[in-house]
XYZ file of C-alpha atoms in Angstrom:
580
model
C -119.129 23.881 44.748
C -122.304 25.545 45.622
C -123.423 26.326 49.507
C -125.387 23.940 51.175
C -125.974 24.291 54.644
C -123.407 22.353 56.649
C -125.633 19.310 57.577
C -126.904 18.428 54.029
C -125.144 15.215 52.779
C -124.873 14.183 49.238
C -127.441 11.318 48.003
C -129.513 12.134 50.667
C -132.956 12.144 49.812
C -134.070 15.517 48.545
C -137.431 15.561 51.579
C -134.788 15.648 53.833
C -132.346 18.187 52.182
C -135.630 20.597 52.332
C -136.170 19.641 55.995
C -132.174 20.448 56.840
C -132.925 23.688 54.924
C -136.010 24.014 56.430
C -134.424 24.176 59.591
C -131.216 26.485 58.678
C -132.888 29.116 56.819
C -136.560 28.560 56.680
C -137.328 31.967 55.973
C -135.541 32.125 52.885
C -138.001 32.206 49.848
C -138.767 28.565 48.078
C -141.451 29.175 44.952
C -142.646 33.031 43.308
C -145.716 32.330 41.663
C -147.508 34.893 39.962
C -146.589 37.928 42.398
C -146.904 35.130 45.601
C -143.793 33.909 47.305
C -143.686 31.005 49.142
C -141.164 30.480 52.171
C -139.221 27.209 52.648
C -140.687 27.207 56.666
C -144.501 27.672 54.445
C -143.898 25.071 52.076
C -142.706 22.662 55.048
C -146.036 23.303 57.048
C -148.238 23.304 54.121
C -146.558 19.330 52.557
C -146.758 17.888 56.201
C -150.286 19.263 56.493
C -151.174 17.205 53.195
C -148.833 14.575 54.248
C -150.767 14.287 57.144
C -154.669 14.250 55.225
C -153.104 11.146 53.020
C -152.102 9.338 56.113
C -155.487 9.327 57.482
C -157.021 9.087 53.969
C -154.762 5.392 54.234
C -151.717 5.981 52.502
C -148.737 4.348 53.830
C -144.840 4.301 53.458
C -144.414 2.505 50.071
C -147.638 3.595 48.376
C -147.883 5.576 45.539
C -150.310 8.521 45.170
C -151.212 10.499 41.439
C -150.788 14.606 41.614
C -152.838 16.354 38.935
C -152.430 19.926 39.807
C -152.148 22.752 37.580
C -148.668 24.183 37.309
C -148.210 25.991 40.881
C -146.645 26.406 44.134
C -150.155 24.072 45.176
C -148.517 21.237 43.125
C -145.108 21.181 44.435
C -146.008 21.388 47.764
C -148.434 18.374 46.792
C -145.129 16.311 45.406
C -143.425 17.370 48.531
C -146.535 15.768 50.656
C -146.254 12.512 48.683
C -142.820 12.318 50.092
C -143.760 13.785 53.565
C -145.991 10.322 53.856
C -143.117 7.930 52.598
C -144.705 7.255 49.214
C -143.717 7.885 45.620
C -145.999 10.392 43.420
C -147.140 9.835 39.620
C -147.128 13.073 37.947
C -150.442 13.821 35.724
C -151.062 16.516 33.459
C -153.819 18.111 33.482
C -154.779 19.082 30.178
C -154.541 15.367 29.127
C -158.408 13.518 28.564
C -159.986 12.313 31.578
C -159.769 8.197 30.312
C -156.349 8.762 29.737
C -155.786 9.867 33.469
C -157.763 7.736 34.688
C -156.303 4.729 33.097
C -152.496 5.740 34.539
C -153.906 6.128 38.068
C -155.270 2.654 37.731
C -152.632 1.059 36.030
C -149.683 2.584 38.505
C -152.176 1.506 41.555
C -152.305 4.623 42.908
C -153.417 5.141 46.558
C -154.682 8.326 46.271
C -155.165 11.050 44.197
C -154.517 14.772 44.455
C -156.473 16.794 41.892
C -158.582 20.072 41.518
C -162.516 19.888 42.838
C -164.551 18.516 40.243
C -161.953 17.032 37.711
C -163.542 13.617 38.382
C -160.125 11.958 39.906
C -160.553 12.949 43.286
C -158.724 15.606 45.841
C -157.413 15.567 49.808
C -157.323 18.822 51.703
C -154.854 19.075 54.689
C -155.108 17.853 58.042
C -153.876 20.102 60.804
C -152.196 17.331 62.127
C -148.851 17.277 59.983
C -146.950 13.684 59.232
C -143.436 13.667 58.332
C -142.060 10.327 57.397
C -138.186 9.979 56.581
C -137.690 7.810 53.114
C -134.677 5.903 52.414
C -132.426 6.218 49.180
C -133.608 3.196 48.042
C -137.379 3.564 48.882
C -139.300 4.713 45.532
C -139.509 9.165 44.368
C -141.732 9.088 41.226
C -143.370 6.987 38.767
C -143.999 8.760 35.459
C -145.454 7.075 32.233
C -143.676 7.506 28.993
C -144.614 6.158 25.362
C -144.438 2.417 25.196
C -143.092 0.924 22.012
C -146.084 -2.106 22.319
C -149.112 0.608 21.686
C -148.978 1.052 25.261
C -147.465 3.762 27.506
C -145.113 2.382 29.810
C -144.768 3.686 33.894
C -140.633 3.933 34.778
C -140.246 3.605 38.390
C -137.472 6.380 39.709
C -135.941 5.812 42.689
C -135.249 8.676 45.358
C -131.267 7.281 44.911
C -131.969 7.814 40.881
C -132.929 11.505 41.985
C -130.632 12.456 44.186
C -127.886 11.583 41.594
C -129.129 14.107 39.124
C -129.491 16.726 41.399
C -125.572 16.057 42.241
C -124.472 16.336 39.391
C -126.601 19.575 38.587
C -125.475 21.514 41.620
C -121.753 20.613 40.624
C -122.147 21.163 37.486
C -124.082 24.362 37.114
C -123.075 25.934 41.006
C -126.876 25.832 42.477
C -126.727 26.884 45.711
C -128.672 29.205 48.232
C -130.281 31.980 46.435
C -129.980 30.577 43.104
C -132.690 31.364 40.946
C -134.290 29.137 38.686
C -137.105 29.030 36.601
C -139.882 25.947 36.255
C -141.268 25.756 32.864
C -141.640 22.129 32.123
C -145.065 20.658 32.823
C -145.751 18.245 34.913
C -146.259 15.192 33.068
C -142.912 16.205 31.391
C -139.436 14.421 33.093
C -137.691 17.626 32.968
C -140.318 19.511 35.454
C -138.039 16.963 38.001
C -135.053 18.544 36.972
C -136.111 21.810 36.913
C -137.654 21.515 40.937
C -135.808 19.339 43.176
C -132.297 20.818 42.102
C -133.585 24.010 42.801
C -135.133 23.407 46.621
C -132.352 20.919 47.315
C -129.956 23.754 47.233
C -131.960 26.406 48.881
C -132.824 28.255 45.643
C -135.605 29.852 44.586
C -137.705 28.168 42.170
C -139.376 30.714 39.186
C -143.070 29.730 37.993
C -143.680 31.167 34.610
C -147.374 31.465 33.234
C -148.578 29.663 30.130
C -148.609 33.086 28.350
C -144.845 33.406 29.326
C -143.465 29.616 28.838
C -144.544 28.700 25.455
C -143.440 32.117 23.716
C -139.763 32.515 22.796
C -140.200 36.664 22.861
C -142.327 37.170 26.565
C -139.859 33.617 27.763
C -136.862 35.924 27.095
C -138.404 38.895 28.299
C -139.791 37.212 31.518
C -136.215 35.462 32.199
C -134.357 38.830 32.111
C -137.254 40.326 34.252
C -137.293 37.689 36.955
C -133.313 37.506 36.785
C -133.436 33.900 36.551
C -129.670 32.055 36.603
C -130.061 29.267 35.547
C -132.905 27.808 32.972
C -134.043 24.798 30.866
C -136.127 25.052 28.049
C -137.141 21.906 25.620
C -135.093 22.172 21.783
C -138.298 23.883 20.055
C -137.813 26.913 22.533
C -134.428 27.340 22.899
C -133.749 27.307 19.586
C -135.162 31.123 19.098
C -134.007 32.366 22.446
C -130.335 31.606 21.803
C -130.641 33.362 18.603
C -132.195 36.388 19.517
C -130.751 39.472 21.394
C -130.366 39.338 24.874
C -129.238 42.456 26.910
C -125.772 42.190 28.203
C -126.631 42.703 31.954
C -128.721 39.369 31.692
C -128.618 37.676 34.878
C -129.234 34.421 32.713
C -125.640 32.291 33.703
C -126.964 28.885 32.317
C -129.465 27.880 29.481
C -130.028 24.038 29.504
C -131.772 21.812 26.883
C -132.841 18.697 25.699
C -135.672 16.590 24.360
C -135.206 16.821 20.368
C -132.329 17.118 18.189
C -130.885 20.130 18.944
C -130.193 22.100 14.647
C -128.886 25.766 15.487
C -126.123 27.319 17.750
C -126.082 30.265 19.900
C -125.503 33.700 18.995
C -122.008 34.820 19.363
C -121.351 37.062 22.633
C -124.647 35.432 24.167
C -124.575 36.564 28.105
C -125.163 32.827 29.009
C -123.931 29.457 28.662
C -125.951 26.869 26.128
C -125.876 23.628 27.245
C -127.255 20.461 24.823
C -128.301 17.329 26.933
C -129.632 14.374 26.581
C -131.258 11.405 28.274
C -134.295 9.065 28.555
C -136.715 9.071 31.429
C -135.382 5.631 32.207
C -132.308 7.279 33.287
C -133.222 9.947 35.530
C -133.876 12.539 32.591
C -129.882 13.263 31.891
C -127.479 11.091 31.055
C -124.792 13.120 28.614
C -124.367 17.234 28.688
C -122.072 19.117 26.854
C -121.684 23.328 26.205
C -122.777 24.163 22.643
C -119.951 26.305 21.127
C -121.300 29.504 19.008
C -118.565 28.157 16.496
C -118.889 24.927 14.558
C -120.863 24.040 11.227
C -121.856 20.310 12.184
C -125.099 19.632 14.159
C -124.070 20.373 17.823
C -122.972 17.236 19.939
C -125.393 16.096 22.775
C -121.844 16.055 25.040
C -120.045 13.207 26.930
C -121.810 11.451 30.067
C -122.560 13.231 33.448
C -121.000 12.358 36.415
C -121.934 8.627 37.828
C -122.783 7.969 34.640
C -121.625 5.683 31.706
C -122.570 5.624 27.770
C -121.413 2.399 26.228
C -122.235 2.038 22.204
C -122.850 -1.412 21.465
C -123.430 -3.662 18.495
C -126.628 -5.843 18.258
C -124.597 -8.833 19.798
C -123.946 -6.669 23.189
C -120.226 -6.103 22.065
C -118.152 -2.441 21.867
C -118.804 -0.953 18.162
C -115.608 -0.304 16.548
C -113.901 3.261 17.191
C -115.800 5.499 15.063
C -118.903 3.576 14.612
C -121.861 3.596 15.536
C -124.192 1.985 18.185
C -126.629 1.318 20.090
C -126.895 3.449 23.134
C -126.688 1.357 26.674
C -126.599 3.829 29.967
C -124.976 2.550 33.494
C -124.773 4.078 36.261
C -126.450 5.708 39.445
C -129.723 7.373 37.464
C -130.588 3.680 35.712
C -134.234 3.610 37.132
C -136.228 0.596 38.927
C -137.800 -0.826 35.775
C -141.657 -0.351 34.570
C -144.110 -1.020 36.967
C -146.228 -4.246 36.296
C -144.284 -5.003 33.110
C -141.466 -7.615 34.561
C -140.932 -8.715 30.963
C -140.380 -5.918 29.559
C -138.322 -4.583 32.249
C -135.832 -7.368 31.812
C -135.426 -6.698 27.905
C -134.675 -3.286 28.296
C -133.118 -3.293 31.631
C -129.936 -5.455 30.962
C -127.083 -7.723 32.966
C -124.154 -6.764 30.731
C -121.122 -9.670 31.546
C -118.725 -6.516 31.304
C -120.457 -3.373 32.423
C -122.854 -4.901 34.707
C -126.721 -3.763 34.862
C -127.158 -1.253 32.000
C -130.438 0.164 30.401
C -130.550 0.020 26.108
C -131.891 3.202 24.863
C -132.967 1.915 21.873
C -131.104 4.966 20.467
C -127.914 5.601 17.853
C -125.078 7.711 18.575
C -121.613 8.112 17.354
C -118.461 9.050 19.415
C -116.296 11.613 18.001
C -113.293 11.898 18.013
C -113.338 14.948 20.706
C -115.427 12.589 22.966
C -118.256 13.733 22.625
C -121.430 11.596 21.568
C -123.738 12.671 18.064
C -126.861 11.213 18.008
C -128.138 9.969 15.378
C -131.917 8.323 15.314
C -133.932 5.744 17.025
C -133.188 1.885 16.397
C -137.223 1.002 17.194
C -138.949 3.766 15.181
C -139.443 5.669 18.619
C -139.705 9.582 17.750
C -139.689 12.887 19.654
C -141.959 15.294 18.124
C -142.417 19.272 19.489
C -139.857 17.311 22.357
C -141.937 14.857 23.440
C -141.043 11.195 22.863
C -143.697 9.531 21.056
C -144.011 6.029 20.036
C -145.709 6.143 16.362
C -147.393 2.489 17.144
C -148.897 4.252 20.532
C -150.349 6.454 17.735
C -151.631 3.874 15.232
C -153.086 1.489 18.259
C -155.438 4.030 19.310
C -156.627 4.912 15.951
C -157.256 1.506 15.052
C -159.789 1.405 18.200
C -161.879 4.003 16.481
C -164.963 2.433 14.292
C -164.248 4.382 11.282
C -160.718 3.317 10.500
C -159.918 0.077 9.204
C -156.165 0.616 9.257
C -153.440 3.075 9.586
C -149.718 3.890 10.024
C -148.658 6.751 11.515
C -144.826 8.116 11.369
C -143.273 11.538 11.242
C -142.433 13.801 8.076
C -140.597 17.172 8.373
C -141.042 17.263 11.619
C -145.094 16.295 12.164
C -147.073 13.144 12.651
C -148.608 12.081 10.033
C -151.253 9.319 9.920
C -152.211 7.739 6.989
C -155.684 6.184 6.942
C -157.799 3.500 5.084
C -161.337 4.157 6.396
C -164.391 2.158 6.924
C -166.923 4.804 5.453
C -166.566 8.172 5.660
C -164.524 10.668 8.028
C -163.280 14.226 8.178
C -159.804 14.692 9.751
C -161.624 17.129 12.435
C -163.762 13.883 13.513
C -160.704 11.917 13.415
C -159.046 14.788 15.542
C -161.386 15.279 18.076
C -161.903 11.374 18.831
C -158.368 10.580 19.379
C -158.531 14.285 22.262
C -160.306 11.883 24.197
C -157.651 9.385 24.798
C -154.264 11.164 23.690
C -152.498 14.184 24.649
C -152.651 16.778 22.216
C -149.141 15.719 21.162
C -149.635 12.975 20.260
C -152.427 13.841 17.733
C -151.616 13.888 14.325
C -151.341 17.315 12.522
C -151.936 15.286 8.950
C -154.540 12.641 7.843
C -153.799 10.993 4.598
C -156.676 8.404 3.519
C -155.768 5.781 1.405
C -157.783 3.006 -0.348
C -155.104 0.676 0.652
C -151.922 0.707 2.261
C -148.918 -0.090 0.338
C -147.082 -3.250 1.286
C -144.165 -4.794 0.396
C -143.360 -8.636 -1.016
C -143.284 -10.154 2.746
C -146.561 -7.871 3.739
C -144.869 -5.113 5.830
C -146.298 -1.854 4.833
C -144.219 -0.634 2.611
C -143.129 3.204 4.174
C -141.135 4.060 0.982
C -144.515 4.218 -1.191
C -146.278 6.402 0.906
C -147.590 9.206 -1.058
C -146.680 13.202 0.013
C -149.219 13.652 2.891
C -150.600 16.622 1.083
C -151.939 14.790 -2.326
C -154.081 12.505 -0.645
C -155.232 15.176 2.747
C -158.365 14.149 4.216
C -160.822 17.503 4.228
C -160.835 18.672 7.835
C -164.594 19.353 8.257
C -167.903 19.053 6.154
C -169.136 22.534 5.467
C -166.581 24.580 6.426
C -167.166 28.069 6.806
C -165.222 30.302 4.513
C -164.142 33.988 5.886
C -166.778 36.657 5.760
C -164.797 39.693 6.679
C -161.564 41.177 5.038
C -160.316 40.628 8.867
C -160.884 36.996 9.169
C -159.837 36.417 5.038
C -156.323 38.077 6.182
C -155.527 35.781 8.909
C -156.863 32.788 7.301
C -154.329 33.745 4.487
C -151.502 33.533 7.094
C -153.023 30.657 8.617
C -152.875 29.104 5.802
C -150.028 29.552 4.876
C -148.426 29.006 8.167
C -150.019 25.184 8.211
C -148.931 25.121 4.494
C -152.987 24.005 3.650
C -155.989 25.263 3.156
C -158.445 22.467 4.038
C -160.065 23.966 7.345
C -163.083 26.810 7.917
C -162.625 29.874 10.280
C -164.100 28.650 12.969
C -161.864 25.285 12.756
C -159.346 25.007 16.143
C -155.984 25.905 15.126
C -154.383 23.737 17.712
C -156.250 20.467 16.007
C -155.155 21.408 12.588
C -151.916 20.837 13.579
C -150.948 23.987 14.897
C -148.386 23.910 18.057
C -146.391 27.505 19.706
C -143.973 27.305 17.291
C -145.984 27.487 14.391
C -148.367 29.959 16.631
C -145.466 32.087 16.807
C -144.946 32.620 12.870
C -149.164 33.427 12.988
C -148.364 35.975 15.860
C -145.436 37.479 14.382
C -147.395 37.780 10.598
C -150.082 39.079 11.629
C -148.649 41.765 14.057
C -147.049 43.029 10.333
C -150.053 42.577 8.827
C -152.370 44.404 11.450
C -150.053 46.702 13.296
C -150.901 45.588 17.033
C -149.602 43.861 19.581
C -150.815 40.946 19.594
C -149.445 37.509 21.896
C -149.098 34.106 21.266
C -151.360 33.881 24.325
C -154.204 36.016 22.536
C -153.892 32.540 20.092
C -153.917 30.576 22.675
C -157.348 32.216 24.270
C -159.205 32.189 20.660
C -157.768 29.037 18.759
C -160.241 29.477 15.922
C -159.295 32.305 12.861
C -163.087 33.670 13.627
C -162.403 34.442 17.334
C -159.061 35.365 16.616
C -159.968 38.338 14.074
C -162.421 39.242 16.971
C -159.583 39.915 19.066
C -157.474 41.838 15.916
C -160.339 44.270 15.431
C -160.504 44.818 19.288
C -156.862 45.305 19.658
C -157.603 48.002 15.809
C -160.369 49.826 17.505
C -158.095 50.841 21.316
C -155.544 52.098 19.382
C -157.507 53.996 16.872
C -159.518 55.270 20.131
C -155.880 55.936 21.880
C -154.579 58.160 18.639
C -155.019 62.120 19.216
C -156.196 63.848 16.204
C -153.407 64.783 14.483
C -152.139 61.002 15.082
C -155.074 60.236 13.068
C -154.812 63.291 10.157
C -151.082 62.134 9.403
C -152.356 58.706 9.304
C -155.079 59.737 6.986
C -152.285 62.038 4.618
């Protein structure tokens, strides 16, 4: 068992678990940011500051009040507030488009709003006069929106009793305790950034920050994680799929290396200095509701492991009874991290949120999974068509709603193949996949773009009118051009890395000065561009350098920068036995 101090109770609420640690060893350090630590005594006086500006900005025990702070020690401190003034906080990312924000503070009914100067939602600065309110287990922690199976995201209201049951089970489980260090890669709008944060400060831990440049490339994440001597780290599938097979120094301080979000294809390394642990759960359950150690020996698909303590995984058929031993089901989650329900959606919270005659109140996933025969749980799909692309659940008809507002498409359906969404199209006029691209930025998160438009005169459909999927052509023989006039490269620089580009994206219908990251790219497939052209160019060049140019043009700027230092850097004989 880790150490707590001696007053902190289990299923307490995690505000007051800070305040008991607060009080025991306040000068212990909470958050590193960036070269800044932040004290647990500092981030105490700076949340009941903030607490103290939304209580005389009106917000009251109960309420509920949006955060949309860049990753930071600033943002925690502002989730630690919400709780400081009794209310529950909706997480907001803030790369996602303005309407889309805007539309999830309105919909969850939000009090308040806590956002950077000049992002159009609003911001509180602290009041010197503190507030401190103490919340019951049963009073509301977060509501976060997740993708809604009607076209429409859907908020899940978590309970502080929800949260406090995961971060149980994670100090057990993975001995958190005082001076445990942990990293925080997850972004806010993402479940996991919950698991990765309150664990961490309800044990007296030190919480890691890791910069954009760091958290979205495998190489500098694995580098950064032995630097910082993190213990204990999650990181979603599409990441930790490289870092456990890469090599990792012995003396790693790395203990633990969780996961989650997609289906989880490779296992680690063996004589990795860390543990790899597969888990899996749905928002509606408190982000974890199975976990299981992934074994470096095994040639199926690794298991997503056997339910977490306070937890129970029932497989049922589609009348509500057990499946048979050894077949499938649907899965149905009990237990003390089944959430509230969605806010404003009664209906819908009673189909999903179920009275089971035997196992009581239970929430249906929606999702397929096996037992085996060692106990453990394979997963095998979605029952509804719900997806999880680059680890991000996704509902395709989310997707195919919004595109269906725009005037130049007359219909569409959208699913995923090999991995990306793909949106086929039947337009009303004419449209470029950029255009298509850029409108649906404006209302969707970047994930939830597609990476391939397919326009069809007409969608296949079968005898009873459904659309008929199995027709669908390949993506790639009917690819909407991204742009009109393109431009094509003008330098060998740019013609090399639109080659690898290119071939990266596996087409070749976009200019050099087309975004990258709206062609479909994401930091996995930025990683392959990185790692090509650092053969091709002999430099050292970062995902982040991507990241910063987006376009091929801006990125061979940056190539021929990175050429002309080191030629300027070589002595002369460097440059005579180059020359020979």
């Amino acid at each position: 068992m880790r150490d707590l101090p001696a007053t902190t109770t289990l299923s307490h609420p995690i505000s007051l678990r800070i305040r008991e640690i607060v009080r025991d060893a306040g000068p212990a350090v909470a958050i590193e940011s960036g070269g800044m630590s932040l004290s647990y005594a500092d981030l105490d006086a700076r949340a009941a500051a903030l607490a103290g500006a939304l209580a005389v900005r009106g917000v009251t025990p109960g309420a509920t009040v949006a955060v949309g702070l860049p990753r930071s020690a600033e943002q925690i401190v502002a989730l630690l507030a919400v709780w400081y003034a009794g209310a529950a906080y909706l997480p907001l990312d803030p790369a996602w488009p303005e309407a889309r924000l805007e539309s999830f503070v309105e919909r969850a009914g939000c009090a308040a709003v806590i956002a950077p100067r000049g992002s159009g939602l609003g911001t509180v600065a602290p009041d010197d006069r503190g507030d401190f309110v103490e919340v019951a287990a049963g009073d509301l922690a977060y509501v976060i929106f997740t993708s809604g199976s009607t076209g429409e995201p859907k908020a899940v209201e978590v309970g502080h009793d929800n949260l406090a049951a995961l971060v149980d089970w994670h100090l057990d489980a993975f001995a958190v305790g005082a001076g445990t260090r942990s990293a925080h890669l997850a972004g806010l709008g993402f479940d996991a950034a919950a698991w990765e944060v309150w664990p961490t400060l309800a044990a007296g831990g030190t919480l890691c920050l890791a910069d954009d440049a760091v958290r979205l490339d495998p190489v500098a994440l694995r580098d950064w994680l032995v630097r910082e001597r993190i213990d204990v780290a999650f990181a979603p599938t599409a990441l930790a799929e490289p870092l456990v097979t890469m090599d990792w120094p012995a003396d790693a301080r790395l203990r633990v290396l969780l996961t989650g979000a997609d289906k989880l294809t490779v296992r680690p390394r063996p004589g990795q200095p860390f543990v790899f642990v597969n888990n899996y759960g749905p928002t509606e359950c408190t982000v974890v509701a199975t976990s299981g150690v992934v074994a470096a020996e095994g040639s199926a698909l690794p298991s997503i492991g056997t339910a977490i303590s306070g937890t129970t995984i029932h497989l049922l058929d589609p009348g509500g009874d057990d499946v048979m031993r050894g077949a499938p089901g649907e899965v149905y989650i009990g237990g003390a991290q089944v959430a509230r329900g969605y806010r404003g959606d009664p209906a819908l919270t009673e189909a999903r949120f179920v009275s089971h005659p035997k196992y009581g109140r239970l929430y249906r996933t929606g999702d397929l999974a096996l037992r085996l025969e060692d106990g453990d749980y394979a997963f095998l799909g979605r029952v509804d068509g719900q997806v999880k692309v680059r680890g991000h659940r996704i509902e395709p008809a989310e997707v195919a709603a919004a595109l269906n507002r725009l005037p130049e498409i007359a219909a569409s359906h959208v699913l995923v193949r090999d991995g990306d969404l793909v949106a086929y199209v039947t337009l009303n006029g004419e449209a470029t996949a950029g255009a298509l691209r850029a409108a649906l930025g404006e209302i969707l998160p970047d994930y939830m773009v597609p990476a391939h438009f397919a326009r069809l005169d007409a969608m296949p459909l079968t005898a009873n009118g459904k659309i008929d999927v199995r027709a669908l052509p390949d993506p790639a023989s009917v690819a909407m051009a991204e742009s009109t006039g393109a431009r094509a490269p003008a330098t060998p620089t740019e013609l090399r890395l639109f080659e690898i580009v290119s071939d990266v994206l596996g087409h070749r219908d976009f200019g050099v000065d087309d975004d990258f990251f709206l062609l479909g790219g994401h930091s996995l497939l930025g990683t392959q561009v990185i790692i090509r052209a650092r053969d091709a160019f002999g430099i050292d060049l970062s995902l982040f350098h991507l990241f910063e140019a987006a376009t091929v043009a801006k990125l061979a700027e940056v190539v021929e920068t990175l050429i002309f230092a080191k030629i300027e850097a070589m002595s002369d004989a460097d440059i005579e036995r180059l020359s020979a």
